[in-house]
Coordinates of C-alpha atoms in Angstrom, one line a residue:
Chain A
M1 CA 23.9 -9.8 4.0
E2 CA 23.3 -7.5 1.1
Y3 CA 21.6 -9.2 -1.8
T4 CA 21.8 -6.7 -4.6
E5 CA 20.6 -7.3 -8.1
M6 CA 22.7 -5.9 -11.1
K7 CA 20.9 -4.5 -14.1
I8 CA 21.9 -6.1 -17.3
R9 CA 19.4 -4.4 -19.6
S10 CA 16.1 -2.5 -19.5
D11 CA 13.3 -2.5 -22.0
D12 CA 10.7 0.3 -22.0
I13 CA 7.3 -1.2 -22.5
F14 CA 4.9 1.7 -21.9
K15 CA 5.0 5.3 -20.9
G16 CA 1.5 6.6 -19.9
K17 CA 0.1 9.5 -17.9
I18 CA 0.2 7.6 -14.6
V19 CA 2.5 4.5 -15.0
H20 CA 5.7 3.8 -16.9
L21 CA 6.4 0.1 -17.3
H22 CA 9.8 -1.3 -18.1
V23 CA 11.2 -4.9 -17.9
D24 CA 14.7 -5.3 -16.8
E25 CA 17.0 -8.3 -17.0
V26 CA 19.0 -8.6 -13.7
E27 CA 21.8 -10.8 -12.4
L28 CA 21.2 -12.2 -9.0
I29 CA 24.0 -12.9 -6.4
D30 CA 24.2 -16.6 -7.4
G31 CA 25.0 -15.5 -11.0
S32 CA 21.6 -16.6 -12.3
K33 CA 19.5 -14.2 -14.3
S34 CA 15.9 -13.0 -13.8
L35 CA 13.4 -10.5 -15.2
R36 CA 12.0 -7.6 -13.1
E37 CA 8.7 -6.0 -14.3
I38 CA 8.9 -2.5 -12.8
I39 CA 6.3 0.3 -12.7
E40 CA 7.7 3.8 -12.3
H41 CA 5.2 6.3 -10.8
D42 CA 5.7 9.9 -9.7
G43 CA 4.5 9.2 -6.2
G44 CA 2.0 11.2 -4.2
V45 CA 0.7 12.3 -0.8
T46 CA -2.2 11.6 1.5
V47 CA -3.5 13.9 4.2
I48 CA -5.6 13.0 7.2
P49 CA -7.4 16.2 8.2
V50 CA -8.7 16.1 11.9
D51 CA -10.7 18.9 13.3
E52 CA -11.0 20.1 16.9
N53 CA -13.8 17.7 17.6
G54 CA -11.8 14.7 16.4
D55 CA -13.7 14.4 13.1
V56 CA -11.9 13.4 10.0
Y57 CA -12.8 14.5 6.5
C58 CA -12.4 11.7 3.9
V59 CA -13.4 11.4 0.3
R60 CA -15.5 8.7 -1.3
Q61 CA -14.7 8.1 -5.0
F62 CA -15.1 5.5 -7.7
R63 CA -12.1 3.4 -8.3
Y64 CA -12.2 1.9 -11.8
A65 CA -9.6 -0.8 -11.1
F66 CA -12.1 -2.3 -8.6
G67 CA -15.4 -1.1 -10.0
E68 CA -16.5 0.3 -6.7
S69 CA -16.5 3.5 -4.7
I70 CA -14.3 3.5 -1.6
V71 CA -13.6 5.8 1.3
E72 CA -10.0 7.2 1.4
T73 CA -8.1 10.0 3.0
P74 CA -7.7 13.0 0.6
A75 CA -4.7 12.3 -1.7
G76 CA -3.1 13.0 -5.0
K77 CA -0.1 12.6 -7.2
L78 CA 2.9 14.8 -7.0
E79 CA 3.2 17.2 -9.9
K80 CA 6.6 17.6 -11.7
G81 CA 9.1 19.0 -9.2
E82 CA 6.5 19.5 -6.5
E83 CA 7.4 19.1 -2.8
P84 CA 5.3 16.6 -0.9
L85 CA 4.1 19.2 1.7
A86 CA 3.0 21.6 -1.1
C87 CA 1.2 18.7 -2.7
A88 CA -0.5 17.9 0.6
V89 CA -1.7 21.5 1.0
R90 CA -2.9 21.6 -2.6
E91 CA -4.7 18.2 -2.6
L92 CA -6.5 18.9 0.8
S93 CA -7.8 22.2 -0.6
E94 CA -8.8 20.8 -4.0
E95 CA -10.6 17.8 -2.7
T96 CA -12.2 19.1 0.6
G97 CA -11.8 22.9 0.5
F98 CA -9.9 22.8 3.8
T99 CA -6.8 24.6 4.7
A100 CA -4.8 23.7 7.8
E101 CA -2.7 25.7 10.3
E102 CA -0.4 22.7 10.9
Y103 CA 0.8 19.8 8.9
I104 CA 2.5 17.0 10.8
Y105 CA 4.6 14.6 8.8
L106 CA 3.5 11.0 9.4
G107 CA 6.2 9.4 7.3
E108 CA 6.5 7.9 3.8
F109 CA 5.9 4.4 2.5
Y110 CA 6.0 2.2 -0.6
P111 CA 2.6 0.7 -1.5
S112 CA 4.0 -2.2 -3.6
P113 CA 7.8 -2.4 -3.4
G114 CA 8.0 -5.7 -5.1
Y115 CA 7.3 -4.2 -8.6
C116 CA 6.4 -0.6 -8.2
H117 CA 8.6 2.5 -7.5
E118 CA 5.7 4.5 -6.1
K119 CA 6.4 6.4 -2.8
L120 CA 3.6 8.1 -0.8
Y121 CA 4.0 10.8 1.9
A122 CA 1.5 11.0 4.7
Y123 CA 0.5 14.1 6.7
L124 CA -1.8 14.9 9.6
A125 CA -3.5 18.3 9.1
L126 CA -4.7 20.1 12.2
G127 CA -6.3 23.6 12.7
L128 CA -8.7 23.2 9.8
R129 CA -10.4 26.2 8.1
K130 CA -13.2 25.5 5.6
G131 CA -13.0 27.0 2.1
K132 CA -14.3 25.8 -1.2
A133 CA -13.3 22.6 -2.9
H134 CA -12.2 22.9 -6.5
L135 CA -11.8 19.5 -8.1
D136 CA -9.7 18.8 -11.2
D137 CA -11.6 18.3 -14.5
G138 CA -13.0 14.7 -14.6
E139 CA -12.6 14.3 -10.8
F140 CA -15.8 13.4 -9.0
L141 CA -16.0 12.6 -5.3
D142 CA -18.0 13.2 -2.1
V143 CA -16.5 14.5 1.2
V144 CA -17.5 12.3 4.1
K145 CA -16.9 13.0 7.8
Y146 CA -16.3 10.4 10.5
P147 CA -15.0 10.6 14.0
L148 CA -11.3 9.4 14.1
D149 CA -12.2 6.6 16.6
T150 CA -15.0 5.4 14.2
L151 CA -12.4 5.2 11.4
V152 CA -10.0 3.2 13.7
E153 CA -12.9 0.8 14.4
M154 CA -13.7 0.6 10.7
V155 CA -10.0 -0.3 10.0
M156 CA -10.0 -3.0 12.6
N157 CA -13.4 -4.3 11.3
N158 CA -12.0 -4.5 7.8
E159 CA -14.4 -1.9 6.5
L160 CA -11.7 0.3 4.9
C161 CA -9.6 -1.2 2.2
D162 CA -7.3 1.5 0.9
A163 CA -3.7 1.0 2.2
K164 CA -2.7 4.6 2.5
T165 CA -6.0 5.4 4.4
I166 CA -5.4 2.6 6.9
I167 CA -1.8 3.8 7.5
A168 CA -2.9 7.4 7.9
I169 CA -5.7 6.6 10.3
L170 CA -3.6 4.2 12.5
K171 CA -0.6 6.5 12.6
A172 CA -2.6 9.6 13.3
K173 CA -4.4 7.8 16.1
R174 CA -1.2 6.8 17.8
Y175 CA 0.3 10.3 17.2
L176 CA -2.6 12.1 18.7
E177 CA -2.6 9.8 21.7
G178 CA 1.1 10.6 22.2
L179 CA 2.0 7.0 21.6
K180 CA 5.3 6.3 19.9
Chain B
M1 CA -23.8 9.7 -4.9
E2 CA -22.4 6.9 -7.0
Y3 CA -19.9 8.1 -9.6
T4 CA -19.4 5.1 -11.8
E5 CA -17.2 5.0 -14.9
M6 CA -18.4 3.0 -18.0
K7 CA -15.9 1.1 -20.0
I8 CA -15.9 2.0 -23.7
R9 CA -12.9 -0.1 -24.8
S10 CA -9.9 -1.8 -23.3
D11 CA -6.4 -2.2 -24.9
D12 CA -4.0 -4.8 -23.6
I13 CA -0.5 -3.4 -23.4
F14 CA 1.5 -6.0 -21.7
K15 CA 1.0 -9.4 -20.0
G16 CA 4.0 -10.4 -17.9
K17 CA 4.7 -12.8 -15.1
I18 CA 3.7 -10.2 -12.3
V19 CA 1.8 -7.4 -14.0
H20 CA -0.8 -7.2 -16.7
L21 CA -1.3 -3.6 -18.0
H22 CA -4.2 -2.4 -20.0
V23 CA -5.4 1.0 -20.9
D24 CA -9.2 1.5 -21.0
E25 CA -11.2 4.4 -22.4
V26 CA -14.1 5.2 -20.0
E27 CA -17.1 7.5 -19.9
L28 CA -17.4 9.7 -16.8
I29 CA -20.8 10.7 -15.3
D30 CA -20.7 14.1 -17.1
G31 CA -20.4 12.3 -20.4
S32 CA -16.7 13.2 -20.9
K33 CA -14.2 10.6 -21.7
S34 CA -10.9 9.7 -20.0
L35 CA -8.2 7.0 -20.1
R36 CA -7.5 4.6 -17.2
E37 CA -4.1 2.9 -17.1
I38 CA -4.8 -0.3 -15.0
I39 CA -2.4 -2.9 -13.6
E40 CA -3.9 -6.3 -13.0
H41 CA -2.1 -8.4 -10.4
D42 CA -3.0 -11.7 -8.8
G43 CA -2.8 -10.3 -5.3
G44 CA -1.0 -11.8 -2.3
V45 CA -0.8 -12.2 1.4
T46 CA 1.3 -11.0 4.3
V47 CA 1.8 -12.7 7.6
I48 CA 3.0 -11.2 10.8
P49 CA 4.3 -14.1 13.0
V50 CA 4.5 -13.2 16.7
D51 CA 6.0 -15.7 19.2
E52 CA 5.1 -16.2 22.9
N53 CA 7.8 -13.5 23.8
G54 CA 6.2 -10.9 21.6
D55 CA 9.0 -11.2 19.0
V56 CA 8.2 -10.9 15.3
Y57 CA 10.0 -12.6 12.5
C58 CA 10.4 -10.4 9.5
V59 CA 12.4 -10.7 6.3
R60 CA 15.0 -8.4 4.9
Q61 CA 15.3 -8.5 1.1
F62 CA 16.5 -6.5 -1.8
R63 CA 13.8 -4.6 -3.7
Y64 CA 15.0 -3.8 -7.2
A65 CA 12.4 -1.1 -7.8
F66 CA 14.1 1.0 -5.1
G67 CA 17.6 -0.4 -5.3
E68 CA 17.7 -1.1 -1.5
S69 CA 17.1 -3.8 1.0
I70 CA 14.0 -3.3 3.2
V71 CA 12.5 -5.1 6.2
E72 CA 9.0 -6.5 5.5
T73 CA 6.6 -9.0 7.1
P74 CA 6.8 -12.4 5.3
A75 CA 4.6 -12.2 2.1
G76 CA 4.1 -13.6 -1.3
K77 CA 1.8 -13.8 -4.3
L78 CA -1.3 -15.9 -4.6
E79 CA -0.8 -18.9 -6.9
K80 CA -3.5 -19.7 -9.4
G81 CA -6.7 -20.7 -7.5
E82 CA -4.9 -20.6 -4.1
E83 CA -6.9 -19.5 -1.1
P84 CA -5.3 -16.6 0.8
L85 CA -5.0 -18.6 4.1
A86 CA -3.2 -21.5 2.3
C87 CA -0.9 -18.9 0.7
A88 CA -0.2 -17.4 4.1
V89 CA 0.7 -20.8 5.6
R90 CA 2.9 -21.6 2.5
E91 CA 4.8 -18.3 2.4
L92 CA 5.4 -18.2 6.2
S93 CA 7.0 -21.6 6.0
E94 CA 8.9 -20.9 2.8
E95 CA 10.4 -17.7 3.9
T96 CA 11.0 -18.3 7.7
G97 CA 10.5 -22.0 8.3
F98 CA 7.8 -21.4 10.8
T99 CA 4.4 -23.1 11.1
A100 CA 1.7 -21.6 13.3
E101 CA -1.1 -23.1 15.4
E102 CA -3.4 -20.2 14.7
Y103 CA -3.9 -17.7 11.9
I104 CA -6.0 -14.7 12.7
Y105 CA -7.3 -12.7 9.7
L106 CA -6.3 -9.1 9.9
G107 CA -8.2 -7.9 6.8
E108 CA -7.5 -7.2 3.2
F109 CA -6.5 -4.0 1.5
Y110 CA -5.7 -2.4 -1.8
P111 CA -2.1 -1.0 -2.1
S112 CA -2.8 1.4 -4.9
P113 CA -6.5 1.5 -5.9
G114 CA -6.0 4.4 -8.2
Y115 CA -4.4 2.3 -10.9
C116 CA -3.8 -1.2 -9.6
H117 CA -6.2 -4.1 -9.0
E118 CA -3.9 -5.8 -6.5
K119 CA -5.5 -7.0 -3.3
L120 CA -3.5 -8.2 -0.2
Y121 CA -4.7 -10.3 2.7
A122 CA -3.1 -10.0 6.1
Y123 CA -2.8 -12.6 8.8
L124 CA -1.4 -12.7 12.4
A125 CA 0.3 -16.0 13.0
L126 CA 0.5 -17.3 16.7
G127 CA 1.7 -20.5 18.3
L128 CA 4.9 -20.7 16.2
R129 CA 6.9 -23.8 15.6
K130 CA 10.3 -23.6 14.0
G131 CA 11.0 -25.7 10.9
K132 CA 13.3 -25.1 8.0
A133 CA 12.9 -22.3 5.4
H134 CA 12.8 -23.4 1.8
L135 CA 13.0 -20.4 -0.5
D136 CA 12.0 -20.3 -4.1
D137 CA 14.7 -20.4 -6.8
G138 CA 16.2 -16.9 -7.2
E139 CA 14.7 -15.7 -3.8
F140 CA 17.3 -14.4 -1.4
L141 CA 16.4 -12.9 2.0
D142 CA 17.4 -12.9 5.7
V143 CA 15.0 -13.5 8.6
V144 CA 15.3 -10.8 11.2
K145 CA 13.6 -10.8 14.6
Y146 CA 12.3 -7.7 16.5
P147 CA 10.0 -7.2 19.5
L148 CA 6.6 -6.2 18.3
D149 CA 6.8 -3.0 20.3
T150 CA 10.1 -2.1 18.6
L151 CA 8.5 -2.5 15.2
V152 CA 5.7 -0.2 16.3
E153 CA 8.3 2.4 17.3
M154 CA 10.1 1.9 14.0
V155 CA 6.8 2.5 12.2
M156 CA 6.1 5.7 14.2
N157 CA 9.7 6.8 13.6
N158 CA 9.4 6.3 9.8
E159 CA 12.0 3.5 9.8
L160 CA 9.8 1.0 8.0
C161 CA 8.6 1.9 4.5
D162 CA 6.6 -1.1 3.2
A163 CA 2.9 -0.4 3.3
K164 CA 1.7 -4.0 4.0
T165 CA 4.3 -4.3 6.8
I166 CA 3.2 -1.0 8.5
I167 CA -0.5 -2.2 8.3
A168 CA 0.3 -5.7 9.6
I169 CA 2.3 -4.3 12.6
L170 CA -0.2 -1.6 13.6
K171 CA -3.2 -3.9 13.2
A172 CA -1.5 -6.8 15.1
K173 CA -0.5 -4.4 17.9
R174 CA -4.1 -3.2 18.3
Y175 CA -5.5 -6.7 18.0
L176 CA -3.1 -8.2 20.6
E177 CA -4.0 -5.3 23.0
G178 CA -7.7 -6.1 22.6
L179 CA -8.2 -2.7 21.0
K180 CA -10.9 -2.6 18.4

């Protein structure tokens, strides 16, 4: 059965650089009313770059929301009107300096569909060539290299905590093993 | 290297039922200043219940942020002071009616660490016994059953879009195959 929710009204609360928050009143299928707190977000990409030895280049950066540095696959936000693949090429180069001969689409996903409209696109980058990283102003991170199989073990041992990174690693592993 | 960011000030923007938004001014390691738009969220759990035939019970529900119904593993928010495992037991029962003999911890993860403090805990539930679902007021969903291997194929074919669901499926698959 399709349980839609009808918008009655929408109140803008905040429009920032990253998030846009609005609170909507909705009518549920039983006629009752409820509020939905919704974050709009432009979305982004993540790229898992795997070289010919099976090594993966990740980034380690401070995440203010958690007050800790975490290991993630290279990633970034979509710019206005930017195609996800172009964003993947740009972010991989900016954060790690790598370009890739081939980008394989690993799918898209919603990090928090209960309250957030963010959509992320994932790519596997193969045929890597090293160039020079060129970070945005105010962006600080270290590039860290791990064998893909080590990253899979880290995922299973709960040593990696970023959702997009976990998805990119486990999907890339299955893809490269020819598992569907 | 550790790239911390020091809080200079924090402005509360909105405290709702689900999200709490504040904007903080921070000092970066080069002495420059920046703003961080941060969502606080109480966090939650997801449970992937797998029966003795390898079938998984998911839920299909409308997600207002995307205006569509999507398939997800059963999940819910942590109540005040609630332990993640207790939340997993409660949400599985509320949404599907199942209780489980065994809950295996599949790890925790951050859906959007760039701007959101939400943390999700994942569990694999085995030894299922069917009871009666008892949804919260205003909660509408259908329980849908798929073989775990079908769900893995759906993940690899980009037919499932919820991040926690993708992680729960791929981690449960590796766990049940004895792959670390």
